[in-house]
């Protein structure tokens, strides 16, 4: 039985598929483009498989929120770091203007201050100990620009410098002078200074005390008042802990070796040494 000839519609039926719809013929190039497009579509469908969906779900539930939390935490830390004032800014908020403000640095350390604590500054007068105190007290004057003179001073009575500014001392060295004066006075009352200048033994009476007794007493009272005003002005609120101590009379004692935040005194000393005013 002879075969019937194939018609164009029969040929279209052989290649009819979602890739190649019926109704027209396709060139080789068109068929290749369709196949490539179908492969890309299949990859997209593969991405929505249960395994890939689980991965996307995990990222959405955990990874993205974690990243958001870390970003917010980093932003907050950066904000706080930028807001934290510098040492110089802190000093400016707690002091009147001073040319030494840029030298102020804050340090943290424990005081070594128990009742029997040994210290090179503590004890009866010796040549070495007097020299240590002198090194703390005797510092040079510094210059205050004319436009920075405190308003409660009359410039006509101030010590004018050749440069046009005015001479001043930093208050901390006056306070240390007063403390040293009281220290010397107590040892003078105890007879620990040698009154005989011709005697080479011991430490001789400081020249400041070779005035009349009334002047000495007035100077000491001035120094006591200076330290009272200073301590009340600064109002240190550092906690001093109370310890149980069965060996003490009250059964307890204060721990005076407390940690403090302090201005770096040596840094201030160095600044003064580099900014000496020529009187």
mmCIF file of C-alpha atoms in Angstrom:
data_model
loop_
_atom_site.group_PDB
_atom_site.id
_atom_site.type_symbol
_atom_site.label_atom_id
_atom_site.label_comp_id
_atom_site.label_asym_id
_atom_site.label_seq_id
_atom_site.Cartn_x
_atom_site.Cartn_y
_atom_site.Cartn_z
ATOM 1 C CA UNK A 1 0.000 0.000 0.000
ATOM 2 C CA UNK A 2 1.561 3.244 -1.098
ATOM 3 C CA UNK A 3 2.215 5.978 1.524
ATOM 4 C CA UNK A 4 0.302 9.224 1.239
ATOM 5 C CA UNK A 5 2.454 12.290 0.705
ATOM 6 C CA UNK A 6 3.186 14.420 3.843
ATOM 7 C CA UNK A 7 1.556 17.809 3.955
ATOM 8 C CA UNK A 8 3.006 20.975 5.456
ATOM 9 C CA UNK A 9 0.571 20.679 8.374
ATOM 10 C CA UNK A 10 1.928 17.192 9.145
ATOM 11 C CA UNK A 11 5.492 18.514 9.194
ATOM 12 C CA UNK A 12 4.493 21.305 11.566
ATOM 13 C CA UNK A 13 2.907 18.766 13.873
ATOM 14 C CA UNK A 14 6.196 16.841 14.166
ATOM 15 C CA UNK A 15 8.036 19.889 15.512
ATOM 16 C CA UNK A 16 5.180 21.402 17.482
ATOM 17 C CA UNK A 17 6.266 21.970 21.113
ATOM 18 C CA UNK A 18 6.388 24.806 23.658
ATOM 19 C CA UNK A 19 9.758 25.687 22.166
ATOM 20 C CA UNK A 20 8.534 25.672 18.576
ATOM 21 C CA UNK A 21 4.795 26.511 18.267
ATOM 22 C CA UNK A 22 2.810 25.340 15.341
ATOM 23 C CA UNK A 23 1.983 27.603 12.492
ATOM 24 C CA UNK A 24 5.391 28.550 11.104
ATOM 25 C CA UNK A 25 8.760 27.169 10.197
ATOM 26 C CA UNK A 26 11.964 28.090 12.119
ATOM 27 C CA UNK A 27 15.450 28.586 10.854
ATOM 28 C CA UNK A 28 18.422 26.972 12.562
ATOM 29 C CA UNK A 29 19.433 30.295 14.151
ATOM 30 C CA UNK A 30 15.971 30.865 15.590
ATOM 31 C CA UNK A 31 15.864 27.371 17.027
ATOM 32 C CA UNK A 32 19.277 27.887 18.694
ATOM 33 C CA UNK A 33 18.137 31.163 20.257
ATOM 34 C CA UNK A 34 14.991 29.482 21.592
ATOM 35 C CA UNK A 35 17.002 26.660 23.119
ATOM 36 C CA UNK A 36 19.335 29.103 24.887
ATOM 37 C CA UNK A 37 16.375 31.059 26.232
ATOM 38 C CA UNK A 38 14.814 27.850 27.570
ATOM 39 C CA UNK A 39 18.065 26.913 29.340
ATOM 40 C CA UNK A 40 18.128 30.296 31.138
ATOM 41 C CA UNK A 41 14.496 29.840 32.131
ATOM 42 C CA UNK A 42 15.260 26.388 33.512
ATOM 43 C CA UNK A 43 18.008 27.882 35.723
ATOM 44 C CA UNK A 44 15.537 30.381 37.115
ATOM 45 C CA UNK A 45 13.106 27.563 37.856
ATOM 46 C CA UNK A 46 15.924 25.637 39.538
ATOM 47 C CA UNK A 47 16.553 28.614 41.890
ATOM 48 C CA UNK A 48 13.073 28.167 43.287
ATOM 49 C CA UNK A 49 13.712 24.572 44.236
ATOM 50 C CA UNK A 50 13.049 23.598 47.897
ATOM 51 C CA UNK A 51 16.794 23.605 48.724
ATOM 52 C CA UNK A 52 17.399 27.071 47.328
ATOM 53 C CA UNK A 53 14.207 28.332 48.920
ATOM 54 C CA UNK A 54 15.435 27.097 52.306
ATOM 55 C CA UNK A 55 18.703 28.958 51.826
ATOM 56 C CA UNK A 56 16.921 32.167 50.932
ATOM 57 C CA UNK A 57 14.593 31.707 53.881
ATOM 58 C CA UNK A 58 17.575 31.281 56.277
ATOM 59 C CA UNK A 59 19.197 34.462 54.970
ATOM 60 C CA UNK A 60 15.961 36.388 55.300
ATOM 61 C CA UNK A 61 15.332 35.135 58.838
ATOM 62 C CA UNK A 62 18.813 35.275 60.384
ATOM 63 C CA UNK A 63 21.620 36.694 58.264
ATOM 64 C CA UNK A 64 19.947 39.925 57.192
ATOM 65 C CA UNK A 65 18.685 40.857 60.707
ATOM 66 C CA UNK A 66 22.137 40.055 62.127
ATOM 67 C CA UNK A 67 23.787 42.311 59.576
ATOM 68 C CA UNK A 68 21.319 45.058 60.450
ATOM 69 C CA UNK A 69 22.090 44.720 64.175
ATOM 70 C CA UNK A 70 25.840 44.842 63.545
ATOM 71 C CA UNK A 71 25.442 47.909 61.353
ATOM 72 C CA UNK A 72 23.392 49.739 63.986
ATOM 73 C CA UNK A 73 25.867 48.789 66.743
ATOM 74 C CA UNK A 74 28.777 50.063 64.667
ATOM 75 C CA UNK A 75 26.965 53.306 63.951
ATOM 76 C CA UNK A 76 26.191 53.829 67.651
ATOM 77 C CA UNK A 77 29.812 53.160 68.656
ATOM 78 C CA UNK A 78 31.048 55.598 66.040
ATOM 79 C CA UNK A 79 28.562 58.221 67.222
ATOM 80 C CA UNK A 80 29.623 57.837 70.866
ATOM 81 C CA UNK A 81 33.301 57.957 69.949
ATOM 82 C CA UNK A 82 32.798 61.184 68.020
ATOM 83 C CA UNK A 83 30.805 62.693 70.873
ATOM 84 C CA UNK A 84 33.417 61.878 73.547
ATOM 85 C CA UNK A 85 35.226 65.128 74.348
ATOM 86 C CA UNK A 86 38.992 65.378 74.215
ATOM 87 C CA UNK A 87 41.122 65.955 77.314
ATOM 88 C CA UNK A 88 41.539 69.568 76.288
ATOM 89 C CA UNK A 89 37.770 69.997 75.910
ATOM 90 C CA UNK A 90 37.190 68.481 79.367
ATOM 91 C CA UNK A 91 39.811 70.762 80.891
ATOM 92 C CA UNK A 92 38.251 73.794 79.222
ATOM 93 C CA UNK A 93 34.845 72.928 80.708
ATOM 94 C CA UNK A 94 36.251 72.697 84.252
ATOM 95 C CA UNK A 95 38.718 75.616 84.197
ATOM 96 C CA UNK A 96 38.917 79.243 83.261
ATOM 97 C CA UNK A 97 41.015 79.950 80.208
ATOM 98 C CA UNK A 98 44.714 79.227 80.640
ATOM 99 C CA UNK A 99 47.583 79.071 78.150
ATOM 100 C CA UNK A 100 48.411 75.669 79.665
ATOM 101 C CA UNK A 101 45.072 74.033 78.785
ATOM 102 C CA UNK A 102 46.522 72.283 75.692
ATOM 103 C CA UNK A 103 49.003 70.533 78.012
ATOM 104 C CA UNK A 104 46.315 68.996 80.214
ATOM 105 C CA UNK A 105 46.097 65.211 79.969
ATOM 106 C CA UNK A 106 44.055 62.918 82.195
ATOM 107 C CA UNK A 107 45.564 59.781 83.676
ATOM 108 C CA UNK A 108 44.139 57.094 85.958
ATOM 109 C CA UNK A 109 46.108 55.476 88.765
ATOM 110 C CA UNK A 110 45.901 54.263 92.374
ATOM 111 C CA UNK A 111 47.041 56.560 95.175
ATOM 112 C CA UNK A 112 49.715 55.024 97.402
ATOM 113 C CA UNK A 113 48.413 56.651 100.571
ATOM 114 C CA UNK A 114 48.026 54.260 103.494
ATOM 115 C CA UNK A 115 48.828 55.609 106.966
ATOM 116 C CA UNK A 116 52.324 54.140 107.042
ATOM 117 C CA UNK A 117 53.018 54.533 103.332
ATOM 118 C CA UNK A 118 56.619 55.401 102.539
ATOM 119 C CA UNK A 119 57.152 58.344 100.218
ATOM 120 C CA UNK A 120 60.188 60.416 99.221
ATOM 121 C CA UNK A 121 58.135 63.508 100.109
ATOM 122 C CA UNK A 122 57.233 62.253 103.569
ATOM 123 C CA UNK A 123 59.285 62.431 106.766
ATOM 124 C CA UNK A 124 61.622 64.816 108.600
ATOM 125 C CA UNK A 125 63.630 67.335 106.575
ATOM 126 C CA UNK A 126 66.731 66.130 104.776
ATOM 127 C CA UNK A 127 68.671 67.868 101.995
ATOM 128 C CA UNK A 128 67.298 65.350 99.476
ATOM 129 C CA UNK A 129 63.708 65.767 100.640
ATOM 130 C CA UNK A 130 63.889 69.563 100.603
ATOM 131 C CA UNK A 131 65.233 69.424 97.047
ATOM 132 C CA UNK A 132 62.322 67.221 95.951
ATOM 133 C CA UNK A 133 59.802 69.684 97.357
ATOM 134 C CA UNK A 134 61.602 72.638 95.795
ATOM 135 C CA UNK A 135 61.381 70.886 92.416
ATOM 136 C CA UNK A 136 57.600 70.702 92.813
ATOM 137 C CA UNK A 137 57.122 74.262 94.012
ATOM 138 C CA UNK A 138 59.517 76.589 92.225
ATOM 139 C CA UNK A 139 58.351 77.083 88.660
ATOM 140 C CA UNK A 140 58.743 79.897 86.166
ATOM 141 C CA UNK A 141 56.179 82.523 85.289
ATOM 142 C CA UNK A 142 54.270 82.226 82.021
ATOM 143 C CA UNK A 143 52.831 84.860 79.717
ATOM 144 C CA UNK A 144 49.156 85.814 79.536
ATOM 145 C CA UNK A 145 48.192 87.736 76.371
ATOM 146 C CA UNK A 146 46.734 91.177 77.013
ATOM 147 C CA UNK A 147 43.347 90.176 75.595
ATOM 148 C CA UNK A 148 43.187 87.149 77.928
ATOM 149 C CA UNK A 149 43.755 88.887 81.259
ATOM 150 C CA UNK A 150 40.947 87.928 83.701
ATOM 151 C CA UNK A 151 38.355 90.681 83.928
ATOM 152 C CA UNK A 152 38.678 90.971 87.723
ATOM 153 C CA UNK A 153 42.224 92.378 87.396
ATOM 154 C CA UNK A 154 43.254 95.936 86.641
ATOM 155 C CA UNK A 155 45.888 95.792 83.940
ATOM 156 C CA UNK A 156 47.677 98.926 85.216
ATOM 157 C CA UNK A 157 48.785 96.985 88.312
ATOM 158 C CA UNK A 158 49.879 93.822 86.541
ATOM 159 C CA UNK A 159 53.469 92.906 85.707
ATOM 160 C CA UNK A 160 53.929 93.844 82.061
ATOM 161 C CA UNK A 161 56.317 91.801 79.938
ATOM 162 C CA UNK A 162 58.546 93.203 77.166
ATOM 163 C CA UNK A 163 56.512 91.145 74.679
ATOM 164 C CA UNK A 164 53.341 93.053 75.594
ATOM 165 C CA UNK A 165 51.671 90.333 77.645
ATOM 166 C CA UNK A 166 51.503 89.916 81.408
ATOM 167 C CA UNK A 167 53.298 87.600 83.844
ATOM 168 C CA UNK A 168 51.410 84.929 85.769
ATOM 169 C CA UNK A 169 51.968 81.757 87.777
ATOM 170 C CA UNK A 170 49.855 78.639 87.456
ATOM 171 C CA UNK A 171 47.704 78.106 90.537
ATOM 172 C CA UNK A 172 48.808 74.519 91.144
ATOM 173 C CA UNK A 173 52.325 75.686 92.031
ATOM 174 C CA UNK A 174 51.000 78.223 94.536
ATOM 175 C CA UNK A 175 48.958 75.451 96.134
ATOM 176 C CA UNK A 176 52.012 73.207 96.344
ATOM 177 C CA UNK A 177 53.987 76.087 97.846
ATOM 178 C CA UNK A 178 51.356 76.392 100.562
ATOM 179 C CA UNK A 179 51.417 72.679 101.281
ATOM 180 C CA UNK A 180 55.203 72.753 101.506
ATOM 181 C CA UNK A 181 55.051 75.788 103.798
ATOM 182 C CA UNK A 182 52.762 73.974 106.211
ATOM 183 C CA UNK A 183 54.989 70.885 106.073
ATOM 184 C CA UNK A 184 58.056 72.942 106.940
ATOM 185 C CA UNK A 185 56.226 74.755 109.717
ATOM 186 C CA UNK A 186 55.259 71.508 111.445
ATOM 187 C CA UNK A 187 58.853 70.268 111.375
ATOM 188 C CA UNK A 188 60.088 73.652 112.556
ATOM 189 C CA UNK A 189 57.797 73.379 115.582
ATOM 190 C CA UNK A 190 59.244 69.929 116.251
ATOM 191 C CA UNK A 191 62.795 71.308 116.251
ATOM 192 C CA UNK A 192 63.892 69.397 113.165
ATOM 193 C CA UNK A 193 65.570 72.361 111.459
ATOM 194 C CA UNK A 194 69.014 73.485 112.541
ATOM 195 C CA UNK A 195 68.915 77.182 113.604
ATOM 196 C CA UNK A 196 72.704 77.516 113.462
ATOM 197 C CA UNK A 197 73.777 78.559 109.972
ATOM 198 C CA UNK A 198 77.413 77.878 110.793
ATOM 199 C CA UNK A 199 76.639 74.271 111.639
ATOM 200 C CA UNK A 200 76.877 71.978 108.630
ATOM 201 C CA UNK A 201 74.767 69.270 110.225
ATOM 202 C CA UNK A 202 71.140 68.752 109.282
ATOM 203 C CA UNK A 203 68.922 71.181 107.355
ATOM 204 C CA UNK A 204 68.901 74.843 108.242
ATOM 205 C CA UNK A 205 65.751 76.839 108.900
ATOM 206 C CA UNK A 206 64.230 77.987 105.579
ATOM 207 C CA UNK A 207 64.761 81.678 104.896
ATOM 208 C CA UNK A 208 61.022 82.272 104.656
ATOM 209 C CA UNK A 209 60.745 81.489 108.360
ATOM 210 C CA UNK A 210 63.416 83.952 109.465
ATOM 211 C CA UNK A 211 60.865 86.721 109.974
ATOM 212 C CA UNK A 212 58.822 87.502 113.047
ATOM 213 C CA UNK A 213 56.463 84.910 114.443
ATOM 214 C CA UNK A 214 53.361 86.923 113.582
ATOM 215 C CA UNK A 215 54.300 87.045 109.885
ATOM 216 C CA UNK A 216 54.987 83.316 109.915
ATOM 217 C CA UNK A 217 51.621 82.594 111.502
ATOM 218 C CA UNK A 218 49.804 84.796 108.982
ATOM 219 C CA UNK A 219 51.535 83.028 106.114
ATOM 220 C CA UNK A 220 50.550 79.619 107.467
ATOM 221 C CA UNK A 221 46.951 80.711 107.951
ATOM 222 C CA UNK A 222 46.865 82.034 104.385
ATOM 223 C CA UNK A 223 48.129 78.682 103.128
ATOM 224 C CA UNK A 224 45.590 76.714 105.156
ATOM 225 C CA UNK A 225 42.833 78.888 103.712
ATOM 226 C CA UNK A 226 44.208 78.455 100.187
ATOM 227 C CA UNK A 227 44.075 74.679 100.465
ATOM 228 C CA UNK A 228 40.604 74.757 102.013
ATOM 229 C CA UNK A 229 39.272 76.856 99.144
ATOM 230 C CA UNK A 230 41.007 74.664 96.570
ATOM 231 C CA UNK A 231 39.735 71.371 97.979
ATOM 232 C CA UNK A 232 36.178 72.671 98.235
ATOM 233 C CA UNK A 233 36.402 74.142 94.736
ATOM 234 C CA UNK A 234 37.427 70.864 93.122
ATOM 235 C CA UNK A 235 35.164 68.707 95.314
ATOM 236 C CA UNK A 236 36.702 65.302 94.572
ATOM 237 C CA UNK A 237 33.867 62.735 94.668
ATOM 238 C CA UNK A 238 36.059 59.644 94.196
ATOM 239 C CA UNK A 239 34.675 56.846 96.441
ATOM 240 C CA UNK A 240 36.920 55.932 99.386
ATOM 241 C CA UNK A 241 35.879 52.430 100.423
ATOM 242 C CA UNK A 242 35.466 51.352 104.049
ATOM 243 C CA UNK A 243 37.138 48.079 105.031
ATOM 244 C CA UNK A 244 36.470 45.739 107.928
ATOM 245 C CA UNK A 245 39.516 45.776 110.224
ATOM 246 C CA UNK A 246 39.426 43.930 113.522
ATOM 247 C CA UNK A 247 42.761 45.437 114.525
ATOM 248 C CA UNK A 248 41.526 49.039 114.443
ATOM 249 C CA UNK A 249 39.778 50.810 117.320
ATOM 250 C CA UNK A 250 36.491 51.117 115.436
ATOM 251 C CA UNK A 251 36.745 47.715 113.747
ATOM 252 C CA UNK A 252 36.882 49.333 110.350
ATOM 253 C CA UNK A 253 39.060 51.742 108.397
ATOM 254 C CA UNK A 254 39.022 53.757 105.198
ATOM 255 C CA UNK A 255 41.018 52.580 102.195
ATOM 256 C CA UNK A 256 42.806 55.772 101.188
ATOM 257 C CA UNK A 257 44.779 54.116 98.374
ATOM 258 C CA UNK A 258 41.877 54.664 95.995
ATOM 259 C CA UNK A 259 41.989 54.925 92.225
ATOM 260 C CA UNK A 260 41.709 58.455 90.861
ATOM 261 C CA UNK A 261 41.467 60.219 87.528
ATOM 262 C CA UNK A 262 44.044 63.009 87.636
ATOM 263 C CA UNK A 263 45.591 65.652 85.483
ATOM 264 C CA UNK A 264 49.093 64.676 84.476
ATOM 265 C CA UNK A 265 51.140 66.980 86.701
ATOM 266 C CA UNK A 266 54.433 66.200 84.994
ATOM 267 C CA UNK A 267 52.960 67.176 81.628
ATOM 268 C CA UNK A 268 52.006 70.568 83.100
ATOM 269 C CA UNK A 269 55.512 70.959 84.509
ATOM 270 C CA UNK A 270 57.029 70.243 81.114
ATOM 271 C CA UNK A 271 54.721 72.761 79.472
ATOM 272 C CA UNK A 272 55.799 75.497 81.900
ATOM 273 C CA UNK A 273 59.444 74.657 81.223
ATOM 274 C CA UNK A 274 58.846 75.266 77.531
ATOM 275 C CA UNK A 275 56.894 78.527 77.988
ATOM 276 C CA UNK A 276 59.005 80.559 80.406
ATOM 277 C CA UNK A 277 58.162 84.268 80.529
ATOM 278 C CA UNK A 278 61.175 86.571 80.639
ATOM 279 C CA UNK A 279 60.496 88.939 83.551
#
